[in-house]
Short mmCIF file of C-alpha atoms in Angstrom, two decimals:
data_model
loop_
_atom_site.label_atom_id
_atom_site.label_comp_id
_atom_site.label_asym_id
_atom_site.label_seq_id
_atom_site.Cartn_x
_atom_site.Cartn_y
_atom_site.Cartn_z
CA UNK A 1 -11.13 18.46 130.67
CA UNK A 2 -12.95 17.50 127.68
CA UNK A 3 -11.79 18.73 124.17
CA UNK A 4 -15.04 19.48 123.36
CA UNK A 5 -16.63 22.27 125.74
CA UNK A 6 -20.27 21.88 126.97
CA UNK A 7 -22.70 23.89 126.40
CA UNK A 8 -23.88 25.61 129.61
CA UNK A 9 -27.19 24.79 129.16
CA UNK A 10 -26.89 21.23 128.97
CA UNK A 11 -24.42 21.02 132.32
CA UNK A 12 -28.54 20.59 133.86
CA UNK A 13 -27.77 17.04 133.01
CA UNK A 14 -24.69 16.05 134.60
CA UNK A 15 -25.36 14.75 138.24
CA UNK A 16 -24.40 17.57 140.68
CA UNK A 17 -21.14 17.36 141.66
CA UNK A 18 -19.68 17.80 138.24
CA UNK A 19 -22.16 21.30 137.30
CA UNK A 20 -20.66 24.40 137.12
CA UNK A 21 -21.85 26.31 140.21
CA UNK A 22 -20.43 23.04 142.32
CA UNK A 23 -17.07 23.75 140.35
CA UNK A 24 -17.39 27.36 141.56
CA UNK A 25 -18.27 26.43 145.24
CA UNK A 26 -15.20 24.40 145.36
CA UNK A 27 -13.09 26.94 143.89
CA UNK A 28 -14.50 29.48 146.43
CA UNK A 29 -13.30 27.04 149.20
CA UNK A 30 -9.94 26.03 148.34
CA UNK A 31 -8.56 29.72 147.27
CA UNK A 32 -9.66 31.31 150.62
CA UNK A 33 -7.82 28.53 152.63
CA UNK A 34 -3.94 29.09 150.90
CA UNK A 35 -5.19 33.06 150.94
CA UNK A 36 -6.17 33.49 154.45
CA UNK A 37 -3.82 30.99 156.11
CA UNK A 38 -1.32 33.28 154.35
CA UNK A 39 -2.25 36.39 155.94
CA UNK A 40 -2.99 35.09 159.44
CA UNK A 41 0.64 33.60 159.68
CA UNK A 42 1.93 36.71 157.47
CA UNK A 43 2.78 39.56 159.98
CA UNK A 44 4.43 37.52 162.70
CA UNK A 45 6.14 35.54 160.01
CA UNK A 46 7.93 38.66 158.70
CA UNK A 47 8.44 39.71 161.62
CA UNK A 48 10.24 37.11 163.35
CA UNK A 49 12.03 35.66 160.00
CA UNK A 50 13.23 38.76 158.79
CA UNK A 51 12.61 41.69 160.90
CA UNK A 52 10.14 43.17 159.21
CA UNK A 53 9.07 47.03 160.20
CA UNK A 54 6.00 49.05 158.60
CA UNK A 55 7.93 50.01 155.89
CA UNK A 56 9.62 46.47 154.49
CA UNK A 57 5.32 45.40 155.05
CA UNK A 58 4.19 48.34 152.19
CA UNK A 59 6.57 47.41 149.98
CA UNK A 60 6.00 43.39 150.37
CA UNK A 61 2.39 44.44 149.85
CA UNK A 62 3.21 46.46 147.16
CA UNK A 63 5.29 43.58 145.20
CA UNK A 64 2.07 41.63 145.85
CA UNK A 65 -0.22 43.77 143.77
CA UNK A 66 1.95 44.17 140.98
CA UNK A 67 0.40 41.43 139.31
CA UNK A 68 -3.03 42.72 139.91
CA UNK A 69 -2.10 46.12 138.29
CA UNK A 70 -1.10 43.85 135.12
CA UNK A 71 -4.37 41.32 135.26
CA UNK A 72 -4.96 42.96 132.05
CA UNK A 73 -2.77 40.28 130.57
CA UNK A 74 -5.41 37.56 131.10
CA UNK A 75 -7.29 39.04 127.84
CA UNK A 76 -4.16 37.94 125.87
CA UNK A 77 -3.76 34.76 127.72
CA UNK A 78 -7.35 34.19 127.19
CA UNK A 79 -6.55 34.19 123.09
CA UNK A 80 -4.87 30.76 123.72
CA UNK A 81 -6.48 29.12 126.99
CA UNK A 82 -9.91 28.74 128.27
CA UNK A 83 -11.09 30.89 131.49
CA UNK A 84 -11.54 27.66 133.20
CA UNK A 85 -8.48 26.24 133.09
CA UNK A 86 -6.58 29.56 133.28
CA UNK A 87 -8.78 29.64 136.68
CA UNK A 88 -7.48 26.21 137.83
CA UNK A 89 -3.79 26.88 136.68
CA UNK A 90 -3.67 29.81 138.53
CA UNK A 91 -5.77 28.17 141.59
CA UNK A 92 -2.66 25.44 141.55
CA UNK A 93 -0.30 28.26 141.84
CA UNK A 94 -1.87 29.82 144.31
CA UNK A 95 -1.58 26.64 146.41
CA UNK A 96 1.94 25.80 145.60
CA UNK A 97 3.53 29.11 146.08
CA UNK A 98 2.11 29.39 149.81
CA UNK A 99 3.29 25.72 150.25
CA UNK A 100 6.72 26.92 149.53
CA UNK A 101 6.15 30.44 151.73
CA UNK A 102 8.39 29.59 154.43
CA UNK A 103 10.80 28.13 152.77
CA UNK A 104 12.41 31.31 151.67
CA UNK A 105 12.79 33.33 155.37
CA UNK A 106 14.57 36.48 154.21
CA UNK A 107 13.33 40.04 152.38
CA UNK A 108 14.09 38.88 149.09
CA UNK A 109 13.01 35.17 149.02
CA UNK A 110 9.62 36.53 150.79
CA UNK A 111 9.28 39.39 148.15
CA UNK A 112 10.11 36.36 145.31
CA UNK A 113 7.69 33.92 146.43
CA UNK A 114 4.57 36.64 147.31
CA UNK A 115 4.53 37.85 143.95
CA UNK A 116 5.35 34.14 142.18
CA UNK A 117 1.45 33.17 144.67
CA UNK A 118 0.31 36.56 144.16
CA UNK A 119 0.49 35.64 139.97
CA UNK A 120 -1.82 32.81 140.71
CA UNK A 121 -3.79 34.62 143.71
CA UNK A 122 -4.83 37.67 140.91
CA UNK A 123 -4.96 35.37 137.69
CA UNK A 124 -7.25 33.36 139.54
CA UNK A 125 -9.52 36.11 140.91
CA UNK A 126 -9.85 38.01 137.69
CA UNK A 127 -10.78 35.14 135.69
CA UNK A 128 -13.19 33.58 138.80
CA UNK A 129 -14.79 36.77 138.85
CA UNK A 130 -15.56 36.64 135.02
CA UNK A 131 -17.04 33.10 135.28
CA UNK A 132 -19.17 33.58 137.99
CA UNK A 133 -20.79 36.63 136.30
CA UNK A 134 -21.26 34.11 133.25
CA UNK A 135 -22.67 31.21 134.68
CA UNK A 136 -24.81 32.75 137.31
CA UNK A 137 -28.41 33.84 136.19
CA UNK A 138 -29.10 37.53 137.05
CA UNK A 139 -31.84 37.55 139.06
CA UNK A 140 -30.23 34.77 141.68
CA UNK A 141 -26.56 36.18 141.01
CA UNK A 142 -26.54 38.41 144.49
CA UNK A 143 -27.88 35.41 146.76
CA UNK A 144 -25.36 32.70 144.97
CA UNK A 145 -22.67 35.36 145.09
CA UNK A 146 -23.33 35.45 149.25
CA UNK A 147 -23.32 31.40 149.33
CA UNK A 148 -20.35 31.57 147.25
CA UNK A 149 -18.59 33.83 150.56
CA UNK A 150 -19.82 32.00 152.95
CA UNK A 151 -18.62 28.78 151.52
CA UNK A 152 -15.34 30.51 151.65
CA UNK A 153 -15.77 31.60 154.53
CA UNK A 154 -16.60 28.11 156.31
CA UNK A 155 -13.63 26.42 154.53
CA UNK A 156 -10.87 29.08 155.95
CA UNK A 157 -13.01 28.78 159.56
CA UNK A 158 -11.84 24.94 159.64
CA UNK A 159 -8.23 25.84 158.67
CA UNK A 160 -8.01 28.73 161.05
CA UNK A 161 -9.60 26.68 163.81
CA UNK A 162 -7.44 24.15 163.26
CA UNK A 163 -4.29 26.33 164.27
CA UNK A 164 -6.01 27.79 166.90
CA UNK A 165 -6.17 24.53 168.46
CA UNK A 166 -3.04 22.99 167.22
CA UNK A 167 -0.63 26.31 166.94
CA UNK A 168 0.95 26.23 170.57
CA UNK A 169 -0.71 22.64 171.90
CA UNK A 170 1.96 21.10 169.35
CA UNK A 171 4.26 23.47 168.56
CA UNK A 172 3.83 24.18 164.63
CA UNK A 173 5.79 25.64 162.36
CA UNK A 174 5.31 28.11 160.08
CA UNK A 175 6.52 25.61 157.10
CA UNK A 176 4.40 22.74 158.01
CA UNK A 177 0.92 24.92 158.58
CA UNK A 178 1.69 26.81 155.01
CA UNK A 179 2.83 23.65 153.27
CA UNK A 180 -1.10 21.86 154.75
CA UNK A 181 -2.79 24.85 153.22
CA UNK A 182 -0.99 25.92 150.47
CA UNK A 183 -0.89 22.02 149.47
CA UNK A 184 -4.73 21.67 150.24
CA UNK A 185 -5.90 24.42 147.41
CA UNK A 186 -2.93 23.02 145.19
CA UNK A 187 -4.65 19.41 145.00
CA UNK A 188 -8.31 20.84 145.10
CA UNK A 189 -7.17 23.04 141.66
CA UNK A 190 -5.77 19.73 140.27
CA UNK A 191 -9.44 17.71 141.28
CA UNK A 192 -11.49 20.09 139.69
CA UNK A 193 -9.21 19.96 136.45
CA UNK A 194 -9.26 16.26 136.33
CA UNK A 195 -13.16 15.78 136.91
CA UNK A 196 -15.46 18.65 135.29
CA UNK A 197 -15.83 19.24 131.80
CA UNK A 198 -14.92 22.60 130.31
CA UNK A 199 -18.31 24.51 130.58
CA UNK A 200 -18.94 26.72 127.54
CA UNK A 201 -21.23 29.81 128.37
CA UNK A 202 -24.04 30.83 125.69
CA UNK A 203 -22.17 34.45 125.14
CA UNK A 204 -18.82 34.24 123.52
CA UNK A 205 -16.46 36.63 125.01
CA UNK A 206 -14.52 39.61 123.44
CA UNK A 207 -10.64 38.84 123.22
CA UNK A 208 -9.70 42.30 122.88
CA UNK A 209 -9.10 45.37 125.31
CA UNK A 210 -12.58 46.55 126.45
CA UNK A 211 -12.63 50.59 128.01
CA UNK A 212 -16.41 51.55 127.45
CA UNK A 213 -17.47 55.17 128.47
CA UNK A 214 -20.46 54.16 129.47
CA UNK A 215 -18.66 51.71 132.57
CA UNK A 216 -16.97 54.80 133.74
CA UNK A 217 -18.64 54.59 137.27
CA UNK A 218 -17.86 51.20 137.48
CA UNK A 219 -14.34 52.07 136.52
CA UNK A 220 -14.58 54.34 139.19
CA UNK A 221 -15.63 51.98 141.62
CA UNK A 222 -13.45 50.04 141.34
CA UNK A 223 -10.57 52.47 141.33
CA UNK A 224 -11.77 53.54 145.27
CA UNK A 225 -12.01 50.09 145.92
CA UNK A 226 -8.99 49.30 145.66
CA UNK A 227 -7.14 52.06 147.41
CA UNK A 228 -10.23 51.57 149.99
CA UNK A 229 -8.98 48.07 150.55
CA UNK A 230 -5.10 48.38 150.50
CA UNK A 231 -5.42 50.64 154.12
CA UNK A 232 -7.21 47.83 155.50
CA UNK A 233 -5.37 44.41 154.36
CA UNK A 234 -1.72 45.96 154.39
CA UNK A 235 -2.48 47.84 158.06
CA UNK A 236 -5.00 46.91 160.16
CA UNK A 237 -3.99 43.20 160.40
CA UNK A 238 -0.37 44.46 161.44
CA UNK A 239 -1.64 46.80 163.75
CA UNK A 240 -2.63 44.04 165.54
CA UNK A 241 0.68 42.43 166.06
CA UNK A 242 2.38 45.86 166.48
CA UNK A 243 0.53 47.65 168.53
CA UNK A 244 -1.42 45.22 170.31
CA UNK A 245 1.25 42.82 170.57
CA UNK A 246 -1.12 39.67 169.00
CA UNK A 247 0.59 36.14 168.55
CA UNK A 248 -0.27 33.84 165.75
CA UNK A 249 -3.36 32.16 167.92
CA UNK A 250 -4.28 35.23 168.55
CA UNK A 251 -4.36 36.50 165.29
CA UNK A 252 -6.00 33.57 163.61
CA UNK A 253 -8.66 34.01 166.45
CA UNK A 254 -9.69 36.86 165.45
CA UNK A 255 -9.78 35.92 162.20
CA UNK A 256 -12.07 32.87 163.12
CA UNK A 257 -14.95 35.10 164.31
CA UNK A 258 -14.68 37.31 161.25
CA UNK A 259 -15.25 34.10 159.47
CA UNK A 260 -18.09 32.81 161.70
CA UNK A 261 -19.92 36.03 161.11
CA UNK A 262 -19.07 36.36 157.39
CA UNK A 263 -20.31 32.65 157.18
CA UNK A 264 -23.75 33.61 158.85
CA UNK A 265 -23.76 37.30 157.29
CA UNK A 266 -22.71 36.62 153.73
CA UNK A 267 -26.18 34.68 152.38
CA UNK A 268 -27.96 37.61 154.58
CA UNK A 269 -26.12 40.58 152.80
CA UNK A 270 -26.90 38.71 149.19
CA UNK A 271 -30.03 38.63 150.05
CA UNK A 272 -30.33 42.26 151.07
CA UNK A 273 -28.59 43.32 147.92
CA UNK A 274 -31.20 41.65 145.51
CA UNK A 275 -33.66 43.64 147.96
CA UNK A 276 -32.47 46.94 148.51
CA UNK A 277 -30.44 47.14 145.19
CA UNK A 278 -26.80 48.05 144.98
CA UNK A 279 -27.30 51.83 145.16
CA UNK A 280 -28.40 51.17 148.68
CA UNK A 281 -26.48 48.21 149.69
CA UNK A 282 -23.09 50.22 148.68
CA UNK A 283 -24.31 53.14 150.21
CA UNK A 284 -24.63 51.37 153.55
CA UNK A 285 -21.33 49.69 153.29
CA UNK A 286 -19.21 52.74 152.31
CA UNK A 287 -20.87 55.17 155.22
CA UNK A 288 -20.14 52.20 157.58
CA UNK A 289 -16.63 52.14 156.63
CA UNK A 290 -16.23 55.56 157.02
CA UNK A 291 -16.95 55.33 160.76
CA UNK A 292 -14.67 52.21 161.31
CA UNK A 293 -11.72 53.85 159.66
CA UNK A 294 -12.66 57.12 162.31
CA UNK A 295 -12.85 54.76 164.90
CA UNK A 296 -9.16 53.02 163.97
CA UNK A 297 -7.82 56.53 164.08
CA UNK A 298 -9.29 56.59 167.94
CA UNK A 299 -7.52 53.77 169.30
CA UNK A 300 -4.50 55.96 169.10
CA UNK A 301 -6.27 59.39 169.90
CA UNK A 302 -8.03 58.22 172.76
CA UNK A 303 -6.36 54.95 173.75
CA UNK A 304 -9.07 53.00 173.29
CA UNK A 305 -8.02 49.38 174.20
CA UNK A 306 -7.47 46.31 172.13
CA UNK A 307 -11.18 44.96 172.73
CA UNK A 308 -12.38 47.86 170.31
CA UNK A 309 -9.64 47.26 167.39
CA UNK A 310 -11.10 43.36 167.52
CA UNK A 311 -14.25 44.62 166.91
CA UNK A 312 -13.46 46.74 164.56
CA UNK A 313 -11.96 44.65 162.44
CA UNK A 314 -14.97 42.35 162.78
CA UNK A 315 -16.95 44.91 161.78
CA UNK A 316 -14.76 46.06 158.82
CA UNK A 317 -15.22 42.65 157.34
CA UNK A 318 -19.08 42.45 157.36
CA UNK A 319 -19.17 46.08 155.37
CA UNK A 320 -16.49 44.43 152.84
CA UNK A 321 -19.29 41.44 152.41
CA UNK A 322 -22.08 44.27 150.84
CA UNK A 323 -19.15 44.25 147.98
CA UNK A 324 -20.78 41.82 145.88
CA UNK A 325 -23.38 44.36 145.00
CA UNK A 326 -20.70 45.84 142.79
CA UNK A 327 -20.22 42.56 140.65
CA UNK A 328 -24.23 42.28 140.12
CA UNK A 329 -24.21 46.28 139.41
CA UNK A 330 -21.53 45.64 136.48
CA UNK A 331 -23.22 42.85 135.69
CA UNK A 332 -26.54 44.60 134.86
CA UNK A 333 -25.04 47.09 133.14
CA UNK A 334 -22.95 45.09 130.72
CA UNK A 335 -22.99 43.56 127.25
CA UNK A 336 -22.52 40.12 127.90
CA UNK A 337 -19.25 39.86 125.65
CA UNK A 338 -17.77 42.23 127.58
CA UNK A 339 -17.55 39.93 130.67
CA UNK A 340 -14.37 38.81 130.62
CA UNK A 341 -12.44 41.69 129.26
CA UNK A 342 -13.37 44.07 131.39
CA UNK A 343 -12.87 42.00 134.36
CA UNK A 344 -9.46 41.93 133.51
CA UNK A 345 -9.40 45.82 132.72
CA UNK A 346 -11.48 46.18 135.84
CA UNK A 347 -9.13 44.60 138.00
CA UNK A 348 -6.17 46.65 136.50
CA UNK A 349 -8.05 49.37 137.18
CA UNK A 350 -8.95 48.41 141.10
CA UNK A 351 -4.57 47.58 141.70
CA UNK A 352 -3.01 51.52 140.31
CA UNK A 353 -3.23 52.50 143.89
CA UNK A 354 -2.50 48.85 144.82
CA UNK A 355 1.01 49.46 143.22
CA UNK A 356 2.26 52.24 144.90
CA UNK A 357 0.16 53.29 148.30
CA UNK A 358 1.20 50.65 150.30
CA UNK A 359 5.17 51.89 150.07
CA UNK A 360 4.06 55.64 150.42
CA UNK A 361 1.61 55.04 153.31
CA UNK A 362 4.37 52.72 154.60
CA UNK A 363 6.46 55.42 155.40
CA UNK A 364 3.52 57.69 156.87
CA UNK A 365 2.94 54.68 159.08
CA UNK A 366 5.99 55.11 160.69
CA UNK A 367 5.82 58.70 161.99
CA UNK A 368 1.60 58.95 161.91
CA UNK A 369 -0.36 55.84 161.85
CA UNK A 370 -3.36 57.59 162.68
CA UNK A 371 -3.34 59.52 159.29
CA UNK A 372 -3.05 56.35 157.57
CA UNK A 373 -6.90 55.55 157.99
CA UNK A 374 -7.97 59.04 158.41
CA UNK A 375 -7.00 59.14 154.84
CA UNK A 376 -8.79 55.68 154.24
CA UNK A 377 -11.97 57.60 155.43
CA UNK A 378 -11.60 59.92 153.04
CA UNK A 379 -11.54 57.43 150.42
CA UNK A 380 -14.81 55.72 151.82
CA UNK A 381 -16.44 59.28 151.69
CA UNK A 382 -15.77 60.09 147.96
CA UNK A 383 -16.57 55.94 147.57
CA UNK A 384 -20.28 56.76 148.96
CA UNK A 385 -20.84 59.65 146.52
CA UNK A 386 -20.04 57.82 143.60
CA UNK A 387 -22.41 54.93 145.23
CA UNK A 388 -24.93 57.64 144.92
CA UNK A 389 -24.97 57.71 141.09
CA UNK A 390 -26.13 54.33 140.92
CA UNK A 391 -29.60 54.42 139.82
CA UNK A 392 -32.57 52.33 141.22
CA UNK A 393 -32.69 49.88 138.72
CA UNK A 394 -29.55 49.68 136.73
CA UNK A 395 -29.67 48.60 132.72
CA UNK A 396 -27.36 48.66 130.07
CA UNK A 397 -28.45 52.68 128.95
CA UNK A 398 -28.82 53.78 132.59
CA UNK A 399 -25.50 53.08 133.91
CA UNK A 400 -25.83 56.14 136.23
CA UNK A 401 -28.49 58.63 137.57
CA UNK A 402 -27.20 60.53 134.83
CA UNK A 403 -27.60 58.51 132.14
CA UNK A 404 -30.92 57.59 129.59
CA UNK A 405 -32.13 54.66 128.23
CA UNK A 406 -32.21 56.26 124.66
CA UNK A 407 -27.91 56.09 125.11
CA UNK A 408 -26.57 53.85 122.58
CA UNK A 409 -25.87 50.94 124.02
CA UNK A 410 -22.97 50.30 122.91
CA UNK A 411 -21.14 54.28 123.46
CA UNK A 412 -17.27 54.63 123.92
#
């Protein structure tokens, strides 16, 4: 990277492959490929290596978001290194920590290595998140922010067809598929560090802990999101393989047509969001959840079979796509110094429950699985009637139905 950063409003000049939104397209794709390969091989990976049961999976899960909970540590790493290349360092570790993933086939070399590529996996996100908000104009942020899944989306679809075809035809190993991935996003991170310029956005950022008042519902948000999200990554991909009885292939297959409709869906759901607005879009997306996490709870009420849990999970994935509309609603709402620090606070804020509901509900798992996503349809309830305080047209003044424009702006 250049010593000297460049403005952002004179990256119009480089040829395209060096401008920041192609930086942040190739970024999308390389983090999804170590991520997802991760946790398609992940549950039958613990469970053959080291005998893993629903409890050793909450607390593995739970090691994982510890350095989420703390991602309010990029504000002081931020005093010394640019966002940029505190994104790329911690894309690179990302990608070398899944490389290593197998490597380590017992509880406490998997427990070391998750949270040594969850460091990067966090880092990254928090920071990504920040930059994207940055460098992407407002009024084309929620149709970018859709490309920017989908291109994610198509990237992990090659990987995951890839073992699909390949998994049993030739016999792979859970080292060699993890080191391809893991080493893939590893030498994209290094690419993008050699050959783009640090970008410089026209807003300098605040490098000190941000907790505004008026973000509260944001805060909130956030706070559901997480919990929201724990139920669903930690659980319903090992339901699969326990319940159901799924083998890698199968696994990654049903990954694979997540992705193909995420990769179709994703530009569609942007687009809806700059239509409808995020009050709606988030609306639609947390009442739909509340009916898939009903519907989990029936495939062991009523036996439903494992056709319905595929779809569900399909269909779980598409609601978790309207999610953008929370970045643009913060977005709209902010100062824009306050970016990057309340990212970082942000995504503190989205891991508390992170840290400790994947042990507790680990150990509910084991006597009532059931409960586990009855309780995650509570959380999508109380999720949609925060949703419902977003107003129309969101501003900085008129964070909330609640809220006037006549509110000082900047109110703590």
């Amino acid at each position: 990277m250049t010593r000297n950063p460049m403005p952002l409003s004179e990256a119009r000049t480089l040829p395209i492959w060096r401008r920041p939104t192609t930086l942040l397209f190739l970024m999308a794709m390389a983090m999804p490929v170590a991520f997802a390969t991760w946790s398609a091989l992940l549950n039958n990976f613990v469970i053959e290596a080291a005998g893993f049961d629903g409890s050793d999976i909450g607390w593995l899960h739970t090691v994982r978001e510890i350095p989420g909970f703390l991602a309010i540590g990029v504000i002081a790493i931020l005093l010394f290194v640019r966002e940029q290349s505190l994104a790329l360092i911690s894309l690179g570790l990302l990608g070398v920590a899944t490389a290593l993933t197998a490597q380590f086939p017992s509880m406490g070399g998997i427990l070391t290595i998750t949270m040594l590529s969850s460091i990067g996996f966090h880092y990254y996100e928090t920071v990504n998140q920040s930059l994207q908000l940055q460098w992407l104009p407002k009024e084309r942020a929620p149709q970018m922010l859709g490309w920017l899944v989908s291109a994610g989306a198509g990237a992990t679809l090659i990987a995951y067809l890839a073992i699909v075809l390949t998994w049993e035809a030739f016999d792979l190993s859970y080292s060699f598929v993890y080191m391809l991935s893991g080493g893939f996003c590893a030498v994209v991170a290094l690419w993008c560090w050699l050959a783009f310029p640090a970008f410089r956005a026209p807003h300098p950022q605040t490098k000190s802990f941000v907790l505004r008042r008026r973000y509260w519902l944001y805060y909130a948000l956030q706070f559901m999101s997480g919990a929201r999200r724990q139920i669903f990554v930690v659980f319903a991909g090992f339901m699969m393989v326990e319940k159901f009885g799924y083998d890698v292939h199968e696994v990654t297959a049903l990954f694979l047509i997540t992705l193909l409709t995420n990769i179709f869906a994703a530009p569609l759901l942007g687009r809806a969001v700059a239509r409808w607005g995020e009050k709606k879009a988030l609306a639609v997306e947390y009442f739909g959840l509340i009916l898939v996490f009903l519907s989990y709870g029936g495939l062991y009420w009523f036996g439903w079979g494992v056709a319905v849990a595929a779809g569900l999970y399909v269909i779980d994935n598409i609601f978790f796509a309207l999610a953008l509309a929370l970045k643009t609603y913060f977005q709209k709402i902010a100062d824009p110094g306050d970016i990057a620090p309340t990212a970082a606070v942000a995504f503190t804020i989205n891991h508390i429950a992170a840290v400790f509901l994947p042990a507790l509900l680990g150990y509910l798992w084991l006597v009532a699985p059931d409960a586990v996503f009855v309780l995650a349809a509570a959380m999508a309830g109380l999720s949609l009637a925060l949703a419902l305080m977003i107003p129309r047209h969101p501003a900085p003044g008129f964070e909330t139905v609640f809220a006037g424009r006549a509110l000082p702006l900047a109110a703590e």
